[in-house]
XYZ file of C-alpha atoms in Angstrom:
785
model
C 116.674 66.590 112.587
C 117.462 65.812 108.940
C 117.811 62.565 107.116
C 121.577 62.173 107.657
C 122.987 58.660 107.599
C 123.718 56.996 110.940
C 125.975 54.124 111.978
C 124.783 51.695 114.608
C 126.707 51.213 117.846
C 128.977 48.153 118.099
C 132.360 46.846 119.134
C 134.142 49.183 116.744
C 131.724 52.042 117.169
C 130.907 52.686 120.871
C 128.128 55.111 121.793
C 129.770 58.398 122.902
C 127.091 58.817 125.608
C 126.604 55.398 127.247
C 129.653 53.571 125.753
C 127.337 50.837 124.455
C 129.119 48.257 122.273
C 127.112 45.048 122.845
C 124.316 45.810 120.353
C 123.128 48.174 117.678
C 120.509 50.092 119.718
C 122.397 53.421 119.726
C 123.139 55.320 116.516
C 125.870 57.843 115.686
C 125.771 60.215 112.729
C 128.487 59.759 110.095
C 130.182 63.047 110.995
C 129.949 62.249 114.708
C 128.011 65.409 115.667
C 124.759 63.699 116.731
C 123.941 60.608 118.779
C 120.689 58.751 119.356
C 121.294 57.057 122.687
C 118.962 54.197 123.653
C 120.251 54.156 127.246
C 119.348 57.776 127.964
C 115.939 58.499 126.459
C 115.146 61.193 129.027
C 118.609 62.741 129.198
C 119.625 61.002 132.443
C 123.228 60.627 131.305
C 125.509 63.630 130.856
C 128.700 63.779 128.917
C 131.125 66.677 128.568
C 130.847 68.385 125.213
C 127.417 66.932 124.498
C 123.952 68.508 124.859
C 120.696 66.586 125.354
C 117.899 68.138 123.237
C 115.031 65.684 123.765
C 113.728 62.268 122.756
C 113.318 61.233 119.156
C 109.892 60.906 117.507
C 109.235 57.314 118.640
C 110.599 57.857 122.187
C 113.206 55.095 121.757
C 116.325 57.247 122.000
C 117.554 60.459 123.532
C 119.084 62.914 121.088
C 122.510 64.373 121.917
C 124.399 66.907 119.830
C 127.691 68.734 119.981
C 126.646 72.394 120.340
C 128.076 74.604 117.642
C 129.167 77.962 119.037
C 129.098 81.086 116.957
C 132.443 82.738 116.374
C 133.035 85.751 118.676
C 132.079 89.046 117.057
C 134.602 91.899 117.178
C 133.824 93.928 120.319
C 133.705 97.734 120.225
C 133.859 98.044 116.436
C 131.056 100.075 114.890
C 130.303 98.353 111.588
C 128.736 100.750 109.053
C 126.554 99.393 106.281
C 125.289 101.741 103.546
C 121.879 101.291 101.947
C 120.214 103.445 99.291
C 116.717 104.064 97.951
C 115.443 104.402 94.409
C 116.017 108.150 94.465
C 119.732 107.697 95.217
C 119.542 108.778 98.894
C 121.921 106.892 101.196
C 121.241 105.575 104.692
C 123.818 104.247 107.178
C 123.022 101.216 109.295
C 125.250 100.825 112.350
C 126.046 97.558 114.093
C 128.107 97.158 117.276
C 128.807 94.197 119.592
C 129.109 94.755 123.326
C 131.499 92.825 125.644
C 128.573 90.691 126.869
C 127.940 89.551 123.287
C 124.785 91.580 122.759
C 124.256 93.244 119.402
C 123.174 96.887 119.098
C 121.845 98.083 115.753
C 120.669 101.568 114.820
C 120.165 103.798 111.828
C 122.473 106.812 111.846
C 119.416 109.046 111.488
C 115.652 108.429 111.105
C 114.912 106.773 107.786
C 111.848 108.737 106.823
C 110.797 105.754 104.658
C 109.893 102.126 105.317
C 112.765 99.654 105.328
C 110.882 97.730 102.620
C 111.484 100.732 100.293
C 115.284 100.393 100.547
C 117.166 98.777 97.711
C 118.968 95.484 98.471
C 122.316 95.819 100.255
C 125.266 96.657 97.958
C 122.780 97.222 95.177
C 125.139 98.825 92.655
C 127.294 95.676 92.566
C 124.269 93.395 92.550
C 122.659 95.272 89.640
C 125.820 94.981 87.549
C 126.171 91.277 88.390
C 122.577 90.563 87.351
C 123.183 92.309 84.018
C 126.302 90.157 83.504
C 124.509 86.973 84.620
C 126.840 86.448 87.576
C 125.549 84.553 90.623
C 124.278 86.567 93.623
C 124.675 85.234 97.164
C 121.686 86.153 99.351
C 122.949 86.239 102.943
C 121.300 86.791 106.313
C 123.079 89.856 107.623
C 125.403 92.450 106.204
C 128.580 91.069 107.861
C 128.443 87.814 105.940
C 127.784 89.642 102.694
C 130.732 91.987 103.280
C 133.046 89.031 104.033
C 132.092 87.243 100.810
C 132.768 90.411 98.823
C 135.924 91.606 100.560
C 137.693 88.257 101.002
C 136.627 86.323 97.905
C 135.426 88.908 95.368
C 131.951 87.360 95.179
C 128.743 89.338 94.819
C 126.508 89.208 97.891
C 123.525 91.055 99.266
C 121.084 91.170 102.163
C 117.434 92.226 102.438
C 116.255 94.258 105.434
C 112.702 92.926 105.053
C 110.873 90.180 103.218
C 111.052 90.909 99.461
C 108.352 93.221 98.070
C 107.017 92.888 94.545
C 109.218 95.774 93.476
C 112.265 93.972 94.909
C 111.338 90.854 92.966
C 111.080 92.972 89.815
C 114.704 94.036 90.360
C 115.820 90.410 90.570
C 114.293 89.259 87.281
C 116.399 86.546 85.614
C 118.856 86.466 88.546
C 121.037 83.449 89.292
C 120.469 83.332 93.034
C 122.342 81.400 95.715
C 120.480 81.428 99.046
C 122.731 81.061 102.102
C 120.681 80.259 105.228
C 121.843 80.445 108.837
C 122.059 76.997 110.394
C 118.958 77.264 112.622
C 115.217 76.858 112.266
C 114.680 80.570 111.730
C 117.281 80.643 108.968
C 115.728 77.681 107.205
C 112.277 79.238 107.325
C 113.581 82.514 105.887
C 115.415 80.673 103.129
C 112.305 78.679 102.220
C 110.274 81.881 102.119
C 112.888 83.529 99.904
C 112.898 80.523 97.580
C 109.106 80.701 97.133
C 109.238 84.464 96.601
C 112.069 84.485 94.039
C 111.115 81.292 92.200
C 108.796 83.039 89.708
C 111.390 85.641 88.666
C 114.810 84.002 89.043
C 116.652 82.226 86.240
C 118.017 79.734 88.771
C 118.047 79.257 92.538
C 120.632 77.230 94.414
C 121.691 77.021 98.056
C 125.011 77.218 99.852
C 125.160 75.666 103.345
C 127.914 77.019 105.547
C 129.889 74.051 106.986
C 127.748 71.557 105.053
C 128.945 68.530 107.096
C 127.589 69.971 110.344
C 123.877 70.216 109.539
C 122.789 67.196 111.572
C 121.467 69.350 114.408
C 119.421 72.452 113.670
C 118.894 74.695 116.746
C 115.850 76.938 116.987
C 117.964 80.101 116.763
C 121.499 81.516 117.071
C 122.943 78.906 114.700
C 126.219 79.376 112.874
C 126.285 81.179 109.544
C 128.463 82.129 106.588
C 130.339 84.757 108.628
C 131.296 82.122 111.269
C 132.591 79.788 108.582
C 134.677 82.467 106.891
C 136.161 83.702 110.176
C 137.095 80.094 111.062
C 139.169 79.867 107.883
C 137.098 78.532 104.981
C 138.330 79.256 101.469
C 136.651 80.453 98.314
C 136.869 76.873 97.039
C 135.042 75.673 100.163
C 132.295 78.186 99.494
C 131.856 77.262 95.858
C 132.013 73.525 96.480
C 129.172 73.867 99.023
C 126.783 75.189 96.349
C 124.056 72.646 95.633
C 120.564 72.460 94.193
C 118.059 74.084 96.514
C 116.697 71.405 98.848
C 116.099 72.638 102.362
C 113.058 70.402 102.885
C 115.422 67.674 104.110
C 116.194 69.810 107.172
C 112.590 70.602 108.079
C 111.321 68.967 111.253
C 108.380 66.956 109.969
C 107.041 66.445 113.492
C 106.920 70.101 114.310
C 103.446 71.591 114.410
C 104.705 75.145 113.880
C 103.398 76.185 110.478
C 104.555 79.768 110.751
C 106.540 79.587 107.506
C 103.509 78.454 105.557
C 101.398 80.969 107.447
C 103.768 83.761 106.515
C 103.739 82.754 102.866
C 99.962 82.515 102.837
C 99.567 85.896 104.514
C 102.069 87.402 102.092
C 99.936 86.288 99.131
C 96.951 88.050 100.705
C 98.536 91.285 101.923
C 101.677 91.926 99.860
C 99.955 92.975 96.659
C 100.709 95.983 94.475
C 98.523 98.996 94.251
C 97.055 99.569 90.779
C 99.210 101.149 88.122
C 98.572 104.828 87.646
C 97.066 105.976 84.384
C 93.687 104.246 84.598
C 92.094 107.696 84.812
C 93.230 110.955 83.189
C 95.940 112.637 85.232
C 93.739 115.528 86.347
C 91.371 113.084 88.039
C 94.112 110.997 89.612
C 95.805 114.046 91.068
C 92.581 115.548 92.404
C 91.478 112.239 93.984
C 94.941 111.737 95.470
C 94.768 115.147 97.100
C 91.320 114.411 98.540
C 92.458 110.961 99.727
C 95.369 112.496 101.626
C 92.987 114.848 103.358
C 90.913 111.864 104.517
C 93.871 109.663 105.432
C 93.045 107.091 102.745
C 94.711 105.661 99.630
C 93.421 107.103 96.348
C 92.612 103.721 94.747
C 89.961 103.232 97.417
C 87.884 105.877 95.602
C 88.268 104.446 92.125
C 85.714 101.618 92.388
C 82.972 104.017 93.479
C 83.875 106.320 90.616
C 83.791 103.456 88.099
C 80.335 102.440 89.320
C 78.902 105.992 89.222
C 80.473 106.763 85.850
C 79.365 103.439 84.373
C 75.725 104.092 85.269
C 75.792 107.335 83.256
C 77.094 105.786 80.029
C 74.007 105.245 77.850
C 72.398 101.795 77.880
C 73.428 99.788 74.838
C 77.091 100.753 75.173
C 79.312 97.636 75.358
C 82.857 96.450 74.784
C 82.972 93.638 72.216
C 85.414 90.950 73.364
C 84.606 88.139 70.916
C 82.346 88.546 67.901
C 82.271 84.764 67.372
C 80.439 84.205 70.663
C 78.786 87.643 70.885
C 80.775 88.237 74.093
C 80.176 91.820 75.260
C 81.009 93.653 78.508
C 78.566 96.372 79.715
C 79.735 99.365 81.753
C 77.998 98.033 84.911
C 79.913 97.979 88.161
C 78.917 96.873 91.670
C 81.093 97.880 94.616
C 80.814 97.201 98.341
C 83.043 98.992 100.815
C 83.697 96.811 103.878
C 84.796 98.758 106.934
C 84.365 99.218 110.647
C 82.200 102.074 111.853
C 84.249 105.246 111.773
C 86.498 104.136 108.915
C 85.261 106.881 106.547
C 83.362 104.551 104.211
C 80.400 106.943 103.860
C 82.505 110.107 103.323
C 84.540 108.234 100.735
C 81.428 107.297 98.758
C 79.847 110.712 99.197
C 82.875 112.345 97.608
C 82.056 110.466 94.390
C 78.284 110.658 94.708
C 77.857 114.325 95.670
C 78.180 115.534 92.052
C 75.561 112.885 91.110
C 73.327 114.280 93.811
C 73.854 117.747 92.334
C 72.734 116.450 88.945
C 69.716 114.811 90.577
C 68.820 118.106 92.262
C 69.027 119.936 88.938
C 66.945 117.228 87.268
C 64.291 117.529 89.983
C 64.106 121.316 89.553
C 63.753 120.943 85.791
C 61.093 118.220 86.253
C 59.092 120.349 88.695
C 59.204 123.360 86.365
C 58.178 121.288 83.326
C 55.434 119.548 85.325
C 54.063 122.855 86.533
C 53.907 124.161 82.971
C 52.336 120.949 81.726
C 49.724 120.967 84.479
C 48.842 124.599 83.726
C 48.474 123.790 80.036
C 46.471 120.662 80.808
C 44.149 122.678 83.025
C 43.737 125.291 80.311
C 43.135 122.631 77.732
C 46.244 123.631 75.815
C 48.555 120.671 76.505
C 49.483 118.614 73.501
C 52.603 116.872 74.828
C 53.159 113.903 77.134
C 53.371 114.392 80.839
C 57.017 115.216 81.794
C 59.144 112.346 83.121
C 61.832 113.027 85.708
C 65.319 111.594 85.295
C 66.652 109.371 88.107
C 70.437 109.446 88.419
C 70.414 107.373 91.573
C 68.048 105.643 94.022
C 68.698 105.166 97.703
C 65.297 104.150 99.139
C 63.464 101.849 96.771
C 61.421 98.749 96.158
C 61.699 96.327 93.292
C 58.505 97.855 91.863
C 60.017 101.359 91.841
C 63.163 100.038 90.165
C 60.878 98.567 87.484
C 59.157 101.923 87.060
C 62.505 103.700 86.731
C 63.657 101.223 84.109
C 60.399 101.724 82.218
C 60.505 105.531 82.174
C 64.215 105.824 81.144
C 64.983 102.756 79.008
C 68.098 104.329 77.492
C 69.592 105.685 80.723
C 70.964 103.756 83.653
C 71.171 104.717 87.300
C 72.988 103.912 90.530
C 71.568 102.186 93.594
C 73.298 103.763 96.567
C 72.956 102.288 100.063
C 74.908 103.547 103.001
C 74.285 100.115 104.530
C 74.243 97.248 102.040
C 72.895 94.897 104.685
C 69.386 96.226 104.033
C 69.787 95.403 100.352
C 70.868 91.804 100.942
C 68.374 91.170 103.718
C 65.561 92.771 101.730
C 65.475 90.164 98.961
C 61.888 88.900 98.735
C 61.045 90.366 102.185
C 57.484 91.108 101.091
C 56.976 87.706 99.475
C 57.860 85.286 102.307
C 61.088 84.431 100.500
C 59.214 83.230 97.367
C 59.911 86.184 95.098
C 62.425 86.582 92.302
C 64.320 89.662 93.507
C 67.662 87.910 93.634
C 67.504 86.348 90.143
C 66.442 89.706 88.705
C 69.526 91.386 90.172
C 71.770 88.557 89.051
C 70.533 89.189 85.497
C 70.759 92.978 85.879
C 74.502 92.705 86.651
C 74.982 91.566 83.045
C 72.712 94.319 81.685
C 70.126 91.742 80.781
C 66.448 92.197 80.013
C 64.037 93.237 82.745
C 60.404 92.090 82.601
C 57.870 92.789 85.315
C 54.133 92.186 85.379
C 52.029 93.360 88.303
C 48.617 91.771 88.555
C 47.100 94.384 90.891
C 46.981 97.155 88.310
C 47.992 95.252 85.159
C 51.316 97.134 85.006
C 53.714 95.739 82.424
C 57.431 96.649 82.269
C 59.889 95.343 79.732
C 63.368 96.607 78.879
C 65.677 94.768 76.518
C 68.743 96.034 78.377
C 69.436 97.610 81.768
C 72.207 99.642 83.345
C 72.147 99.414 87.147
C 75.279 100.127 89.177
C 75.437 99.534 92.923
C 77.476 101.419 95.516
C 77.261 100.748 99.239
C 79.001 100.025 102.486
C 78.786 97.301 105.106
C 80.558 96.288 108.291
C 82.771 93.178 108.058
C 81.040 91.233 110.832
C 77.608 91.819 109.290
C 78.784 90.809 105.814
C 80.406 87.675 107.245
C 77.171 86.645 108.961
C 75.128 87.246 105.815
C 77.574 85.266 103.673
C 77.766 82.437 106.212
C 73.979 82.129 106.402
C 73.515 82.388 102.637
C 72.221 79.087 101.272
C 72.502 80.326 97.688
C 76.100 81.482 97.871
C 77.154 79.534 94.794
C 74.891 81.524 92.461
C 77.652 84.129 92.076
C 75.979 87.059 93.860
C 79.000 87.756 96.073
C 81.419 87.454 93.129
C 79.481 90.128 91.273
C 80.599 92.697 93.840
C 84.002 94.329 93.896
C 84.766 94.322 97.613
C 86.945 97.106 98.944
C 88.413 96.546 102.407
C 88.713 100.004 103.970
C 91.236 100.120 106.821
C 90.533 101.880 110.089
C 92.899 104.836 110.022
C 93.500 108.023 111.938
C 91.796 110.782 109.990
C 94.003 113.894 109.625
C 92.788 117.051 111.324
C 91.074 119.593 109.012
C 93.686 121.796 107.392
C 91.700 123.831 104.880
C 92.496 123.895 101.183
C 90.467 123.461 98.021
C 90.322 120.484 95.653
C 87.547 120.892 93.086
C 86.817 117.144 92.968
C 83.115 117.896 92.816
C 83.479 120.253 89.855
C 85.630 117.740 88.012
C 83.178 114.903 88.472
C 80.114 117.003 87.739
C 81.489 117.880 84.334
C 82.553 114.310 83.703
C 79.112 112.953 84.589
C 77.480 115.395 82.183
C 79.806 114.385 79.382
C 79.213 110.669 79.915
C 75.450 111.187 79.866
C 75.778 112.915 76.504
C 77.744 110.103 74.878
C 76.010 108.144 72.106
C 75.416 104.465 72.731
C 78.119 102.537 70.899
C 79.909 99.206 70.622
C 83.589 99.554 71.446
C 86.270 97.079 70.397
C 89.748 96.067 71.525
C 92.782 97.025 69.448
C 94.844 94.167 68.038
C 97.436 94.439 70.799
C 94.673 94.612 73.395
C 93.112 91.447 71.940
C 96.364 89.548 72.526
C 96.627 90.902 76.062
C 93.035 89.818 76.696
C 93.844 86.299 75.474
C 96.691 86.073 77.974
C 94.483 87.456 80.759
C 91.715 84.967 79.844
C 94.113 81.995 80.032
C 95.509 83.156 83.380
C 92.110 83.503 85.032
C 90.815 80.201 83.626
C 93.903 78.351 84.870
C 93.530 79.767 88.369
C 89.848 78.881 88.403
C 90.576 75.227 87.752
C 92.887 74.794 90.752
C 90.854 76.788 93.306
C 89.215 74.465 95.866
C 86.684 76.836 97.459
C 83.504 77.260 95.374
C 83.014 80.828 96.639
C 86.579 81.778 95.734
C 86.345 79.858 92.458
C 83.448 82.063 91.400
C 85.657 85.161 91.685
C 87.911 84.480 88.747
C 85.420 84.299 85.817
C 83.710 87.471 87.108
C 86.999 89.262 87.648
C 88.222 88.262 84.191
C 85.199 89.912 82.641
C 85.357 92.819 85.097
C 88.656 93.907 83.568
C 86.726 94.501 80.331
C 84.114 96.600 82.118
C 86.795 98.686 83.796
C 88.586 99.180 80.482
C 85.334 100.291 78.814
C 84.464 102.810 81.522
C 88.031 104.118 81.715
C 88.094 104.520 77.926
C 84.830 106.503 77.972
C 86.177 108.730 80.733
C 89.309 109.480 78.712
C 87.522 109.854 75.345
C 84.336 111.713 76.191
C 83.623 112.738 72.594
C 82.773 109.113 71.736
C 84.753 109.267 68.478
C 87.450 106.729 69.368
C 85.857 103.275 69.605
C 89.064 101.235 69.839
C 90.212 100.487 73.397
C 93.999 100.551 73.554
C 96.283 97.968 75.059
C 97.500 100.572 77.560
C 93.957 101.114 78.868
C 93.341 97.361 79.132
C 96.681 96.880 80.888
C 95.731 99.483 83.520
C 92.279 97.882 83.866
C 93.835 94.468 84.457
C 96.187 95.968 87.029
C 93.199 97.438 88.903
C 91.388 94.096 88.626
C 94.315 92.265 90.201
C 94.063 94.675 93.116
C 90.347 93.912 93.375
C 91.075 90.162 93.379
C 93.534 90.654 96.231
C 90.941 92.688 98.133
C 88.354 89.912 97.782
C 90.769 87.129 98.690
C 91.910 88.967 101.800
C 88.308 89.622 102.822
C 87.270 85.981 102.316
C 90.305 84.799 104.219
C 89.386 87.157 107.043
C 85.957 85.490 107.066
C 87.558 82.029 107.229
C 86.592 81.126 103.653
C 89.281 79.154 101.823
C 91.931 76.583 102.591
C 93.571 78.316 105.564
C 90.870 79.395 108.022
C 93.481 79.640 110.806
C 94.642 82.865 109.214
C 91.199 84.387 109.528
C 91.731 85.692 113.062
C 95.170 87.058 112.244
C 93.813 88.998 109.271
C 90.932 90.321 111.385
C 93.434 91.367 114.038
C 95.724 93.106 111.540
C 92.843 94.911 109.824
C 91.366 96.001 113.127
C 94.480 97.196 114.931
C 96.782 98.509 112.213
C 97.575 102.204 112.668
C 96.170 102.070 116.202
C 99.455 102.469 118.054
C 100.450 100.325 121.043
C 98.101 97.397 121.750
C 98.003 95.424 125.007
C 96.665 91.935 125.645
C 93.668 93.219 127.588
C 92.570 95.218 124.518
C 92.901 92.208 122.281
C 90.956 90.073 124.758
C 88.119 92.604 124.715
C 88.102 92.437 120.896
C 88.126 88.610 120.858
C 84.676 87.605 119.609
C 84.535 84.010 120.837
C 85.222 82.556 124.274
C 87.790 84.779 125.924
C 91.162 82.998 126.280
C 93.630 83.577 129.089
C 95.826 86.680 128.761
C 98.949 84.563 128.212
C 97.254 82.836 125.280
C 96.425 86.291 123.926
C 100.110 87.321 124.260
C 101.145 84.094 122.477
C 98.771 85.026 119.658
C 100.204 88.580 119.523
C 103.718 87.112 119.455
C 102.808 84.950 116.456
C 101.602 88.028 114.596
C 104.941 89.637 115.358
C 106.858 86.556 114.152
C 104.887 86.619 110.931
C 106.072 90.172 110.311
C 102.778 92.002 110.797
C 103.615 93.741 114.068
C 106.577 94.920 116.098
C 106.857 94.144 119.801
C 107.931 95.820 122.994
C 108.685 93.754 126.093
C 108.630 90.082 126.974
C 105.665 88.084 125.548
C 105.451 86.174 128.850
C 104.995 89.348 130.895
C 101.955 91.617 131.397
C 103.761 94.659 129.930
C 103.995 93.030 126.490
C 102.878 95.477 123.781
C 102.632 95.202 119.985
C 102.259 97.811 117.263
C 100.447 96.344 114.262
C 101.962 97.098 110.865
C 100.968 95.458 107.600
C 102.287 93.539 104.612
C 103.772 95.578 101.796
C 101.339 97.094 99.338
C 103.702 98.700 96.941
C 102.749 101.292 94.376
C 103.975 101.293 90.800
C 104.321 105.047 90.705
C 103.406 107.839 93.066
C 100.809 110.353 91.900
C 101.395 113.992 92.686
C 98.260 115.225 94.430
C 96.380 118.209 93.116
C 96.609 120.337 96.236
C 95.697 123.924 97.046
C 95.704 126.225 94.034
C 97.565 129.396 94.909
C 95.610 132.111 93.141
C 96.486 135.635 92.228
C 93.576 136.273 89.930
C 91.938 138.873 87.823
C 88.272 138.044 87.399
C 86.497 138.200 84.098
C 82.946 137.294 83.184
C 82.337 134.783 80.461
C 79.523 135.443 78.010
C 78.398 131.784 78.036
C 79.016 129.751 81.176
C 80.865 126.491 80.621
C 78.463 123.515 80.762
C 80.732 120.591 79.824
C 84.263 119.950 78.719
C 83.227 120.168 75.105
C 81.780 123.661 75.675
C 85.110 125.037 76.850
C 87.199 127.148 74.536
C 90.409 129.058 75.063
C 88.997 131.650 72.688
C 86.088 132.597 74.975
C 85.803 136.364 74.966
C 86.176 137.832 78.501
C 84.275 140.872 79.755
C 85.291 142.764 82.903
C 82.865 141.881 85.710
C 83.808 144.537 88.217
C 83.483 142.997 91.658
C 83.350 139.261 90.912
C 79.606 138.672 91.440
C 78.456 136.532 88.522
C 79.924 133.894 86.214
C 83.552 134.621 87.049
C 86.502 132.368 86.335
C 90.086 132.925 87.520
C 92.412 133.354 84.582
C 95.821 133.832 86.202
C 97.157 130.991 88.293
C 100.478 130.156 89.841
C 100.100 126.500 88.845
C 102.833 125.315 86.524
C 101.471 124.528 83.078
C 102.131 120.970 81.969
C 102.167 120.177 78.280
C 99.932 117.104 78.571
C 97.623 118.640 81.168
C 96.938 122.150 79.820
C 96.595 123.897 83.175
C 94.960 122.224 86.119
C 92.827 125.298 86.799
C 91.599 125.638 83.231
C 90.606 121.994 83.000
C 88.914 122.166 86.392
C 86.899 125.132 85.191
C 85.964 123.262 82.040
C 84.456 120.431 84.077
C 82.163 122.751 86.061
C 78.589 122.331 84.882
C 77.473 125.830 85.803
C 80.775 127.663 85.760
C 82.627 128.831 88.872
C 80.731 131.732 90.329
C 83.197 133.081 92.901
C 86.237 132.286 94.957
C 84.216 130.346 97.553
C 83.085 127.881 94.909
C 86.538 126.308 94.979
C 85.414 123.365 97.135
C 86.058 119.691 97.091
C 82.447 118.486 96.740
C-alpha cells in the first residue's frame, strides 16, 4: 500500500463496505479504489466488486480493493517479435494466447546464444533515438513496446534479461523512461533497472500506466501499459503520466521480502566483466584460450598464475616507479590462490603454467650436477680455484623458512616461486616449529613488498641478509578450508589475505580428450628464459598512464573510505597497487629486450581491467564466506558456485550439501525457489511438490572481446635442420640457413604451415618455434606442456 491520501468516513462519505457514517473510523482513498474498513478487520463482510486482501499494519482495519482486471489478450494470434545480436543475426520470439488465457512463448528456433547476449528489443530505432537524445520507454514485454511505437510513434524497448554491463554501455547518456507493471514484481524490476541504469543514463523518469489507480499493488498479474492503451488512453495521457522516478512510495515497508535488494547485491558480485583482451601478447592469449577450452575453463583463470610465475623470473631490483616524490615503487611480485572444490581442475590449471618452470628447474639441476662433479674432481685433484657451484632455484614446493633464507642468500639477484598444491599447509605452517612465537608471518608480509630479508640462526651462526627479495606464491585451496582458516585467524587485519589474488574456480564438466596440439609449454619456456635474461631496471609510467593512475588511485581510495568490513577494506589499497604490478609484468612480457622502460597507458588500462576482475573475485569469495554487510547471501553464493553447470538439482541433493542442521525438504525447495526468483537458476515443476527441480545458471560475466583460440596447427611440412637451435626469442632469425636433415631426427623445425599469416603476429608457428628453449626436435614435440 502506498501513501495515497484517504478521506475519513462520515455522513457525506459512507464506507462502501460497512456503510458506516456515524464516525471517522473507516477511510476511503481519494480515487475510491481502496477502503480501510474498521468494522471488518478480518474480512468478515463481503461486498460485490470488492476484494479483501488482509488487515492493515496496526490491525485496526481490513483492507478492501477493487480488483483491476487485465485486458483480454487476442486469442489465437501468433505475435512475432524480432531480436538481433551484435553480429546482425536475427531471432524470432513467438507469443500466443490460448482461449483459457494462458500465454505460450517460444523461440522460432534454438538461439545458440544466451538471451543476455541479445540486443535490446527494436534496437535499430532505440540506437537512433539515443543518438538524437530522444526519450526511450523501457517496457515490460514486447506487446506494450509495440503499441507505444505503432499507435503513438514513440520509441520503446524491452530487455529479455536483467541488463548486462555491455547493455549498459549501449545506453550511455540515454534519457530513459521506465514503465513498470502495476504489481510487486513490476516495481521490483523497475527499481532494479533504475539502479542499473543510473550510472550511465543522462536522465531517468517513470511513467505509471493509469496513474490514479496505484492504491493497491497486487503481488503479480497487475495491469500494464498495454492494458491502458487497449482501454483507450491517448498519447497525451501517456506523456502527462511521466514523472520523476519515485517508486519507493509504492514499496510495502512492512514486507520482509528483500529479494530486490538481494538481487542487486548478487548482481554486484556476479555480473562483472571479464578482463579486456590485450594484457598479454596475442600469441599467448590465443594459445591459453585454446588450452582453456580443452579444460573447460575460461582463459583469464590462467592469467594470475602466469603473472606470478613470470614476475618471479624478472630480476630482483626491477620496479615500476609510480611517484618519485614518495619513492613509491611496485615490484613484479604476485601471490595467487585458486579456490576450488576437489575435481575442479585447480592443479592442472596451475601445472599448465608451472610445467615450463619445472623444465627450467630440471635443466638447472642437470647443469648444477655436472658443474659440481667437475668441481669436486678438481678439488680432489687439488686443481680447483673457483667457488663451489651454486644451483639455481626457480621454484620451491617443500620448504622451511630456513631453506627459503638459504635460497635468498645464494641467489640475491634472482627471485623464485613458492608453489603449493594445497595452500592450507602454508597458512597452517606459520611458526609451527616455534609454538606460535616465531616471525614467519611478518617475514612473508614484508616479502610481498620485496622488502629486505634478514635471518640469524644461533645454532650454526648462519647470517642471511638481502636488501630486496622476489618471492611469488602460487597455490590452491578448497573453499571450506580457506573459510575456516580465515574465520579462525586472529590476525586477519594485518593484510595477509588482501595480499593474495583469489581466483574462484568453478566446478565444471571437463570436456573429453579430443587430441590436438597447443605448444603452450614451448611458448612459456621461451618467455621464462627471456625474462630471466632481462637487466634489472626501473620502469616508469608514460604521461597518459600517469593521469590514468591518478584516476585509479582516487577511485580505490574513495571506495576504501566507505567500506564497512575491515577485511574487505584492506582489499582496495592492495588492489590499487596490484594494478601497477600487473602492468609492470605485462610490460616486461611484451618488451622482453628491456629497451622500452616507459609503460604505456594501454598496458595500464588492461592491467586495471584485470585488477577489477580480481576485486570482483575476492568480493564474491568473501561474500560466499559470509564476510561483509550481507551474510544472508553467503549460502546462495555457495549454492550457485557449487551447483552451476551440474544439470538438474533436486531438494534431496541440496539437503545433502547443506552444511548446518538439515532443514525440511519444503524449506529447501523454498530456498531453491528464491535462487530462481533472483535469476540464478531456472525451475521445473511446482516448488511445493517433491518433483521440483532447478538448473543453476549464473550472473552475466560478459567479455569485452572474444579471443580466437590457437587450435590445432594443420601441418604439411618439409623438415630442415637448423645450424644453431633456437634458445630464446632473441636468438630467432628469419635468415637462419636451413640444411636438409633427411628423415627428421635432430633439430628440425617445420617451415611450411597452413596457418594464415597475420601482419601483427608473424606466423603463429614461427613465433612458437622461437619460444622453444631447445628447438622443436620432431613432430611429437608439438605438445601443450
